[in-house]
Short mmCIF file of C-alpha atoms in Angstrom, two decimals:
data_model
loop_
_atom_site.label_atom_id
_atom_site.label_comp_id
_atom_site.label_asym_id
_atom_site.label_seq_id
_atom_site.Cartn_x
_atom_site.Cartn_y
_atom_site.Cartn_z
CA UNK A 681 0.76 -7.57 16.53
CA UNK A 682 3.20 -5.55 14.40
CA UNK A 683 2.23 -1.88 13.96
CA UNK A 684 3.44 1.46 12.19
CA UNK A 685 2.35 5.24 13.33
CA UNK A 686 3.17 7.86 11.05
CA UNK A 687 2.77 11.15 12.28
CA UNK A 688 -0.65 12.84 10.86
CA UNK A 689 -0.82 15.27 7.77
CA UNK A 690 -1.14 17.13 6.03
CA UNK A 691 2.06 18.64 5.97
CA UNK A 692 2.32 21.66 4.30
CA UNK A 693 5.86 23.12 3.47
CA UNK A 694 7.47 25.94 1.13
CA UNK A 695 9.22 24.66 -2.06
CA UNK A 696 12.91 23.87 -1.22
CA UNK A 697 12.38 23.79 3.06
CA UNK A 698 13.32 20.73 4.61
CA UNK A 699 11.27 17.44 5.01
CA UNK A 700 10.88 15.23 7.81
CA UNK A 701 7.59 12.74 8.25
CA UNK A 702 8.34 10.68 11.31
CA UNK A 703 7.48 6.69 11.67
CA UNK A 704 8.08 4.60 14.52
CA UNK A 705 7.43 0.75 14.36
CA UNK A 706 6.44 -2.26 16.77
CA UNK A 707 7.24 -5.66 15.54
CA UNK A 708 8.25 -8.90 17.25
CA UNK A 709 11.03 -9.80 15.10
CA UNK A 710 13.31 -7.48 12.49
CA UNK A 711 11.64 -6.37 9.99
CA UNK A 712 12.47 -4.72 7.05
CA UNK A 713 11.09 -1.10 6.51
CA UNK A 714 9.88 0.71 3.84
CA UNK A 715 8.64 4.13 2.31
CA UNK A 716 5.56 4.03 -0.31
CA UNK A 717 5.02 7.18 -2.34
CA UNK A 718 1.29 7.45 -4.07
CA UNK A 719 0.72 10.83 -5.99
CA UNK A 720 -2.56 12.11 -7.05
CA UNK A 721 -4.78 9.19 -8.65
CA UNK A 722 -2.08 6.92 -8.61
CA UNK A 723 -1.18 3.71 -6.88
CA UNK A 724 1.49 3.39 -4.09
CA UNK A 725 5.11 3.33 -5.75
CA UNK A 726 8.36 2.03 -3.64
CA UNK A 727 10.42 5.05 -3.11
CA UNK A 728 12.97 3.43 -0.76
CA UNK A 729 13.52 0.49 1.83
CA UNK A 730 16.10 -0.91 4.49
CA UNK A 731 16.63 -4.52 5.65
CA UNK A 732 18.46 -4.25 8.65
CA UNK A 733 19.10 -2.33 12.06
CA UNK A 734 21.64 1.51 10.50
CA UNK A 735 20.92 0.49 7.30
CA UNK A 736 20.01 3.72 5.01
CA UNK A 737 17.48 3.56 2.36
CA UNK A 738 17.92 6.04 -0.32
CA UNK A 739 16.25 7.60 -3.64
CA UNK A 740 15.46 11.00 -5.29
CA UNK A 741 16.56 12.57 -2.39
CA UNK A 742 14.68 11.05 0.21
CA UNK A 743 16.39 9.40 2.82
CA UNK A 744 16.01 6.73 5.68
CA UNK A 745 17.79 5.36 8.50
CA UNK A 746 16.58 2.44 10.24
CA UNK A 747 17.24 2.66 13.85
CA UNK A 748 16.62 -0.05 15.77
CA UNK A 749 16.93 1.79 19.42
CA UNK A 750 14.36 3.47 18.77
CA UNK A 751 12.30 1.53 16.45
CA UNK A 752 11.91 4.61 14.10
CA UNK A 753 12.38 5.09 10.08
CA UNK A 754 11.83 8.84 9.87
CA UNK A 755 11.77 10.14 6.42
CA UNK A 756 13.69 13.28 5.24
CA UNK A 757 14.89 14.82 2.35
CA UNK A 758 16.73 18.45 2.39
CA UNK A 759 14.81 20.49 -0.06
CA UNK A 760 11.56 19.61 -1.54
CA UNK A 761 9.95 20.30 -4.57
CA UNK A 762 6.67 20.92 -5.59
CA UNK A 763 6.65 17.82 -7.69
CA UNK A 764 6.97 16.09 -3.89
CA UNK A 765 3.44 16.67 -3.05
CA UNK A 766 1.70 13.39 -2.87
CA UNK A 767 0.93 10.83 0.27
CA UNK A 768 3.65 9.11 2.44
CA UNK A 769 3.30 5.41 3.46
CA UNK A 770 5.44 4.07 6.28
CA UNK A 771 5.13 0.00 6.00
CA UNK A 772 6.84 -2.82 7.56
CA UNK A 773 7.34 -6.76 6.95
CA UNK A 774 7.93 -9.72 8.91
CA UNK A 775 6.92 -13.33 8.86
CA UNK A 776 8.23 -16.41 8.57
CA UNK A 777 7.37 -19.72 6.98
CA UNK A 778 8.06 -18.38 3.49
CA UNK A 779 5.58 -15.57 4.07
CA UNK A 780 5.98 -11.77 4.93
CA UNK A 781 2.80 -10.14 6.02
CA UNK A 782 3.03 -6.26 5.19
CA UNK A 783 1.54 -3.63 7.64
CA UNK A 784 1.38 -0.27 6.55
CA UNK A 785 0.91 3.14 8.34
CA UNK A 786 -2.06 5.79 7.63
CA UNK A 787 -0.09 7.58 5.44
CA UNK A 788 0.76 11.61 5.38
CA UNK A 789 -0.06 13.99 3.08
CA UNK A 790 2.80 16.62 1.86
CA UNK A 791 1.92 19.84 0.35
CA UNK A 792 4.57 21.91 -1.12
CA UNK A 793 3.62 25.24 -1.98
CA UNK A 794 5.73 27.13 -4.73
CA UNK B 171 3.24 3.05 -15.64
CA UNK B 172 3.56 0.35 -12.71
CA UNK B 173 3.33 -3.00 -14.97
CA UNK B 174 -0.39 -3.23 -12.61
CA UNK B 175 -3.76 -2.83 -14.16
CA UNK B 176 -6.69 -2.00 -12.62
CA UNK B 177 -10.37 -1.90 -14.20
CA UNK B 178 -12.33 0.05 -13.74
CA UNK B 179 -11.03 2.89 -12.13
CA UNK B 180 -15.01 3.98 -10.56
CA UNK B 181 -17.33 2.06 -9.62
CA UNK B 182 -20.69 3.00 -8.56
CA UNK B 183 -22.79 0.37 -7.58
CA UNK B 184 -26.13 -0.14 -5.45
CA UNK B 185 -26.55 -1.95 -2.50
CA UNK B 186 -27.92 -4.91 -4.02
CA UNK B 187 -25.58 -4.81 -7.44
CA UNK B 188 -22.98 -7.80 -8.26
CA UNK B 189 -20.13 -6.41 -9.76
CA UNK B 190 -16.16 -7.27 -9.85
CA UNK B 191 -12.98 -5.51 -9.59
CA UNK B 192 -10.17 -6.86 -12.04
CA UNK B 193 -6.63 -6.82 -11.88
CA UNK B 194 -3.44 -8.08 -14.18
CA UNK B 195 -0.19 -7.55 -14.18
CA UNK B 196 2.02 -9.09 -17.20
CA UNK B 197 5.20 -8.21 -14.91
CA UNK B 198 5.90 -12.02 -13.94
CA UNK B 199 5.27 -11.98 -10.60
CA UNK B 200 4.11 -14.57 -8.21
CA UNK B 201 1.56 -12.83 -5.39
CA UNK B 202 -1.19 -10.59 -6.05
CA UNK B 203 -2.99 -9.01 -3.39
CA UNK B 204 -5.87 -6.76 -2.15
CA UNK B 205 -5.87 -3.91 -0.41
CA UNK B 206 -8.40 -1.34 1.07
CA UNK B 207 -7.64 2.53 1.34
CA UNK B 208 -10.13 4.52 3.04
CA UNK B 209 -9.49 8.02 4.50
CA UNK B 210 -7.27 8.45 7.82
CA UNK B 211 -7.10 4.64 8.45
CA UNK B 212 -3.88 2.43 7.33
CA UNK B 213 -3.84 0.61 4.20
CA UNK B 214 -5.63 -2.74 4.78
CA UNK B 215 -4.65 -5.89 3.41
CA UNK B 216 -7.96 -7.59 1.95
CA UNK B 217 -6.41 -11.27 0.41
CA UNK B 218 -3.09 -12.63 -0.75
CA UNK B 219 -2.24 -15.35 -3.48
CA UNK B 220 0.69 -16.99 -4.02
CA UNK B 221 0.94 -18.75 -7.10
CA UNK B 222 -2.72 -19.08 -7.59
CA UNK B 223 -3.52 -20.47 -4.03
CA UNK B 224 -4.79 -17.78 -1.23
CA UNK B 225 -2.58 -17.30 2.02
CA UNK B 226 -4.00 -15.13 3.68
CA UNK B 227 -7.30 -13.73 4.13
CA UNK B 228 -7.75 -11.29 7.10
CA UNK B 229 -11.40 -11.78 8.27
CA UNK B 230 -12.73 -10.06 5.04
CA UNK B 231 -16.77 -9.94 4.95
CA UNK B 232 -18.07 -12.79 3.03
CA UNK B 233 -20.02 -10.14 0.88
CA UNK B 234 -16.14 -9.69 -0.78
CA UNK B 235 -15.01 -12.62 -2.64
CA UNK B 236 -11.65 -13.21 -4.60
CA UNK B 237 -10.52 -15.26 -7.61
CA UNK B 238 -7.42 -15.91 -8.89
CA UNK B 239 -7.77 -17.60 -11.96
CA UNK B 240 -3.94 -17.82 -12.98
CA UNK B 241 -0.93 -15.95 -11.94
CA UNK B 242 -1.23 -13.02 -13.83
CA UNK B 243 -5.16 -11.82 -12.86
CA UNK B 244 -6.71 -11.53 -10.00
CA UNK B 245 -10.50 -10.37 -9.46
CA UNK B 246 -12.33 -8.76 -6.20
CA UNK B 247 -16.34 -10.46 -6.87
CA UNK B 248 -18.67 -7.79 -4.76
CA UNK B 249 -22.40 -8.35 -3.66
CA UNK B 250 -24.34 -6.46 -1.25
CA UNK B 251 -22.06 -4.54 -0.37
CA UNK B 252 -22.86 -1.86 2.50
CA UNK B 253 -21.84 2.15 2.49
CA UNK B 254 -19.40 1.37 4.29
CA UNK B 255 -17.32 -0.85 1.85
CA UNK B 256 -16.89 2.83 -0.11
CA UNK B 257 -13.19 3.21 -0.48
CA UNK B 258 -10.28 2.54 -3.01
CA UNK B 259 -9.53 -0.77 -3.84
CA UNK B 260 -6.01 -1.29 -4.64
CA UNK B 261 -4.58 -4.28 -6.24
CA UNK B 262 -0.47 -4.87 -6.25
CA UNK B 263 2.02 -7.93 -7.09
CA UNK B 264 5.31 -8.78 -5.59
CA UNK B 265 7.37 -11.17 -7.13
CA UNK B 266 7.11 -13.39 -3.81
CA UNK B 267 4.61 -12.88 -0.97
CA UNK B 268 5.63 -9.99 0.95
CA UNK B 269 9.25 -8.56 1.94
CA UNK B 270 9.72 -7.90 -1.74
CA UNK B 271 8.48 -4.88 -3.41
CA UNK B 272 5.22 -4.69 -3.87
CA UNK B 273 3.67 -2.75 -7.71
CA UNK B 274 0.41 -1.27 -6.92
CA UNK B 275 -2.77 -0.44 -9.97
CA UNK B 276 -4.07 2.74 -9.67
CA UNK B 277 -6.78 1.20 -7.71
CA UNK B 278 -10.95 1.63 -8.25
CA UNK B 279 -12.53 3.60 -6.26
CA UNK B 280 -15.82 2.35 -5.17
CA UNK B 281 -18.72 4.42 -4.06
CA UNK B 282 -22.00 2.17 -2.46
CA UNK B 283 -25.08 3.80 -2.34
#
Protein backbone atom coordinates (compact mmCIF):
# COMPACT_ATOMS: atom_id res chain seq x y z
CA UNK A 1 0.00 0.00 0.00
CA UNK A 2 0.94 3.67 -0.47
CA UNK A 3 3.26 5.05 2.23
CA UNK A 4 5.12 8.39 3.32
CA UNK A 5 8.42 8.55 5.73
CA UNK A 6 9.32 11.78 6.95
CA UNK A 7 12.47 12.01 8.53
CA UNK A 8 12.08 12.10 12.58
CA UNK A 9 12.10 15.39 14.74
CA UNK A 10 12.44 17.33 16.38
CA UNK A 11 14.39 19.59 14.47
CA UNK A 12 15.81 22.24 16.18
CA UNK A 13 17.34 25.24 14.16
CA UNK A 14 18.56 28.99 14.83
CA UNK A 15 16.16 31.76 13.64
CA UNK A 16 16.98 32.62 9.97
CA UNK A 17 19.27 29.05 9.18
CA UNK A 18 18.07 27.06 6.50
CA UNK A 19 15.24 24.38 6.50
CA UNK A 20 15.07 21.13 4.99
CA UNK A 21 12.57 18.13 6.40
CA UNK A 22 12.96 15.31 3.94
CA UNK A 23 9.87 12.96 2.63
CA UNK A 24 10.07 10.21 0.34
CA UNK A 25 6.85 8.41 -0.94
CA UNK A 26 5.68 4.83 -2.23
CA UNK A 27 2.54 4.76 -4.20
CA UNK A 28 1.30 2.61 -7.08
CA UNK A 29 0.05 5.25 -9.23
CA UNK A 30 0.90 9.33 -9.28
CA UNK A 31 -0.13 10.88 -6.67
CA UNK A 32 -0.36 14.22 -5.75
CA UNK A 33 1.77 15.45 -2.71
CA UNK A 34 1.30 17.63 -0.09
CA UNK A 35 2.73 19.62 3.01
CA UNK A 36 0.34 20.05 6.25
CA UNK A 37 1.44 22.64 8.78
CA UNK A 38 -0.30 22.23 12.49
CA UNK A 39 1.05 24.82 15.12
CA UNK A 40 0.58 24.53 18.76
CA UNK A 41 -3.18 23.44 19.64
CA UNK A 42 -4.22 23.81 16.29
CA UNK A 43 -5.45 21.60 13.51
CA UNK A 44 -3.39 20.66 10.37
CA UNK A 45 -3.49 23.69 7.79
CA UNK A 46 -2.43 23.15 3.88
CA UNK A 47 0.73 25.01 3.48
CA UNK A 48 1.50 23.81 -0.07
CA UNK A 49 0.88 20.88 -2.66
CA UNK A 50 2.01 19.55 -6.22
CA UNK A 51 0.03 17.42 -8.72
CA UNK A 52 2.45 16.15 -10.94
CA UNK A 53 6.09 14.65 -11.49
CA UNK A 54 8.78 18.70 -11.32
CA UNK A 55 5.95 20.36 -10.32
CA UNK A 56 6.87 23.01 -7.39
CA UNK A 57 4.56 23.71 -4.62
CA UNK A 58 5.02 27.00 -3.06
CA UNK A 59 3.87 29.36 0.00
CA UNK A 60 5.32 31.64 2.76
CA UNK A 61 8.50 30.62 1.80
CA UNK A 62 8.38 27.08 1.91
CA UNK A 63 9.06 25.24 -1.02
CA UNK A 64 8.57 21.77 -2.79
CA UNK A 65 9.61 19.92 -5.70
CA UNK A 66 8.06 16.78 -6.59
CA UNK A 67 10.52 14.44 -8.03
CA UNK A 68 9.38 11.55 -9.35
CA UNK A 69 13.01 9.68 -9.73
CA UNK A 70 13.28 9.60 -6.60
CA UNK A 71 9.90 9.54 -5.19
CA UNK A 72 10.81 12.43 -2.73
CA UNK A 73 8.95 15.93 -1.78
CA UNK A 74 11.58 17.37 0.54
CA UNK A 75 10.55 20.52 2.18
CA UNK A 76 12.78 23.67 2.42
CA UNK A 77 12.59 27.11 2.96
CA UNK A 78 15.87 29.50 3.18
CA UNK A 79 15.53 31.27 6.44
CA UNK A 80 13.16 30.43 9.12
CA UNK A 81 11.52 32.23 11.63
CA UNK A 82 10.57 31.64 14.93
CA UNK A 83 6.94 31.95 14.03
CA UNK A 84 7.91 28.49 11.88
CA UNK A 85 7.95 26.35 14.87
CA UNK A 86 5.09 23.98 14.68
CA UNK A 87 4.74 20.14 13.22
CA UNK A 88 5.38 19.12 9.53
CA UNK A 89 3.02 16.63 7.76
CA UNK A 90 4.19 14.98 4.55
CA UNK A 91 0.80 13.34 2.92
CA UNK A 92 -0.03 11.83 -0.29
CA UNK A 93 -3.30 10.91 -2.44
CA UNK A 94 -4.28 8.47 -4.90
CA UNK A 95 -7.36 6.52 -5.79
CA UNK A 96 -9.56 6.11 -8.28
CA UNK A 97 -13.27 5.52 -8.73
CA UNK A 98 -14.09 9.08 -7.68
CA UNK A 99 -12.22 8.58 -4.43
CA UNK A 100 -8.69 9.70 -3.17
CA UNK A 101 -7.60 7.97 -0.04
CA UNK A 102 -5.03 10.33 1.87
CA UNK A 103 -1.94 8.81 3.70
CA UNK A 104 -0.04 10.96 5.75
CA UNK A 105 3.52 10.77 7.30
CA UNK A 106 4.40 10.95 11.24
CA UNK A 107 5.00 14.34 11.07
CA UNK A 108 8.29 16.48 12.33
CA UNK A 109 8.57 18.82 14.79
CA UNK A 110 10.62 22.25 14.01
CA UNK A 111 12.00 24.31 16.73
CA UNK A 112 13.41 27.60 15.93
CA UNK A 113 15.23 29.17 18.56
CA UNK A 114 15.62 33.10 18.48
CA UNK B 1 -9.95 30.20 11.93
CA UNK B 2 -10.25 27.00 9.56
CA UNK B 3 -14.21 27.22 8.76
CA UNK B 4 -13.95 23.49 11.09
CA UNK B 5 -15.40 23.17 14.51
CA UNK B 6 -14.61 20.89 16.92
CA UNK B 7 -16.39 20.32 20.47
CA UNK B 8 -15.12 19.81 22.91
CA UNK B 9 -11.65 20.40 22.75
CA UNK B 10 -10.91 17.69 26.16
CA UNK B 11 -12.43 15.03 26.90
CA UNK B 12 -11.94 12.94 29.85
CA UNK B 13 -13.92 10.06 30.06
CA UNK B 14 -13.92 6.57 32.00
CA UNK B 15 -13.70 3.36 30.66
CA UNK B 16 -17.22 2.62 30.79
CA UNK B 17 -18.54 6.43 29.84
CA UNK B 18 -20.67 7.10 26.46
CA UNK B 19 -19.76 10.23 25.17
CA UNK B 20 -19.46 11.91 21.49
CA UNK B 21 -17.14 14.01 19.62
CA UNK B 22 -18.91 16.71 17.31
CA UNK B 23 -17.88 18.36 14.35
CA UNK B 24 -19.38 21.16 11.71
CA UNK B 25 -18.15 23.00 9.27
CA UNK B 26 -20.54 25.75 7.52
CA UNK B 27 -17.72 25.94 4.68
CA UNK B 28 -19.91 23.96 1.99
CA UNK B 29 -18.09 21.12 1.61
CA UNK B 30 -18.98 17.65 0.67
CA UNK B 31 -16.65 14.95 2.85
CA UNK B 32 -16.00 15.03 6.39
CA UNK B 33 -13.69 12.76 7.92
CA UNK B 34 -11.96 11.33 11.05
CA UNK B 35 -8.74 11.19 11.95
CA UNK B 36 -6.54 9.86 14.88
CA UNK B 37 -3.21 11.64 16.04
CA UNK B 38 -1.31 9.93 18.61
CA UNK B 39 2.41 10.59 19.36
CA UNK B 40 5.24 9.33 16.80
CA UNK B 41 2.71 7.35 14.65
CA UNK B 42 1.17 8.88 11.22
CA UNK B 43 -2.05 10.54 11.17
CA UNK B 44 -4.75 7.82 10.88
CA UNK B 45 -7.74 8.04 8.93
CA UNK B 46 -10.74 6.81 11.26
CA UNK B 47 -14.08 7.23 8.62
CA UNK B 48 -14.97 9.20 5.52
CA UNK B 49 -18.44 10.57 4.26
CA UNK B 50 -19.28 11.75 1.18
CA UNK B 51 -22.36 13.49 0.98
CA UNK B 52 -23.84 11.92 3.99
CA UNK B 53 -23.04 8.23 3.01
CA UNK B 54 -19.65 6.58 4.58
CA UNK B 55 -16.82 5.39 2.08
CA UNK B 56 -14.54 4.33 3.85
CA UNK B 57 -14.04 2.92 7.15
CA UNK B 58 -10.53 1.45 7.88
CA UNK B 59 -11.15 -1.45 10.35
CA UNK B 60 -12.04 1.07 13.18
CA UNK B 61 -13.04 -0.80 16.62
CA UNK B 62 -16.69 -1.16 16.85
CA UNK B 63 -16.39 0.61 20.35
CA UNK B 64 -16.03 3.99 17.79
CA UNK B 65 -19.09 4.75 15.96
CA UNK B 66 -19.83 7.67 13.42
CA UNK B 67 -22.88 9.67 12.33
CA UNK B 68 -23.35 11.91 9.79
CA UNK B 69 -26.53 13.38 10.11
CA UNK B 70 -26.32 15.96 7.11
CA UNK B 71 -23.50 17.43 5.21
CA UNK B 72 -22.43 19.94 7.40
CA UNK B 73 -21.93 17.75 10.97
CA UNK B 74 -20.43 14.93 11.62
CA UNK B 75 -20.19 13.12 15.18
CA UNK B 76 -17.50 10.39 16.58
CA UNK B 77 -20.23 8.21 19.28
CA UNK B 78 -17.53 6.56 21.91
CA UNK B 79 -18.27 3.65 24.45
CA UNK B 80 -15.89 1.63 26.31
CA UNK B 81 -13.32 2.89 25.10
CA UNK B 82 -9.78 1.41 26.26
CA UNK B 83 -6.44 3.58 27.34
CA UNK B 84 -5.36 3.09 24.44
CA UNK B 85 -7.97 5.06 22.32
CA UNK B 86 -6.17 8.30 24.28
CA UNK B 87 -5.15 10.57 21.49
CA UNK B 88 -6.40 13.66 19.44
CA UNK B 89 -9.25 13.29 17.46
CA UNK B 90 -9.22 15.43 14.49
CA UNK B 91 -12.10 16.12 12.31
CA UNK B 92 -11.52 17.91 8.61
CA UNK B 93 -13.74 18.51 5.29
CA UNK B 94 -12.69 18.65 1.74
CA UNK B 95 -14.91 19.85 -0.71
CA UNK B 96 -14.75 16.26 -2.48
CA UNK B 97 -13.33 13.06 -0.94
CA UNK B 98 -9.72 13.31 -0.92
CA UNK B 99 -7.12 14.93 -3.51
CA UNK B 100 -8.64 18.25 -2.57
CA UNK B 101 -7.61 20.16 0.38
CA UNK B 102 -8.55 18.98 3.31
CA UNK B 103 -9.69 21.95 6.60
CA UNK B 104 -8.92 20.36 9.80
CA UNK B 105 -10.86 21.45 13.68
CA UNK B 106 -8.57 21.90 16.21
CA UNK B 107 -9.30 18.43 17.19
CA UNK B 108 -10.34 16.96 21.01
CA UNK B 109 -8.06 15.47 22.72
CA UNK B 110 -9.22 12.50 24.55
CA UNK B 111 -7.72 11.07 27.66
CA UNK B 112 -9.34 7.29 28.85
CA UNK B 113 -8.80 6.36 32.17
Amino acid sequence: GDSVTQMEGPVTLSEEAFLTINCTYTATGYPSLFWYVQYPGEGLQLLLKATKADDKGSNKGFEATYRKETTSFHLEKGSVQVSDSAVYFCALSEGSGGYQKVTFGTGTKLQVIP
Amino acid sequence: ETGVTQTPRHLVMGMTNKKSLKCEQHLGHNAMYWYKQSAKKPLELMFVYSLEERVENNSVPSRFSPECPNSSHLFLHLHTLQPEDSALYLCASSLEPGGTEAFFGQGTRLTVV
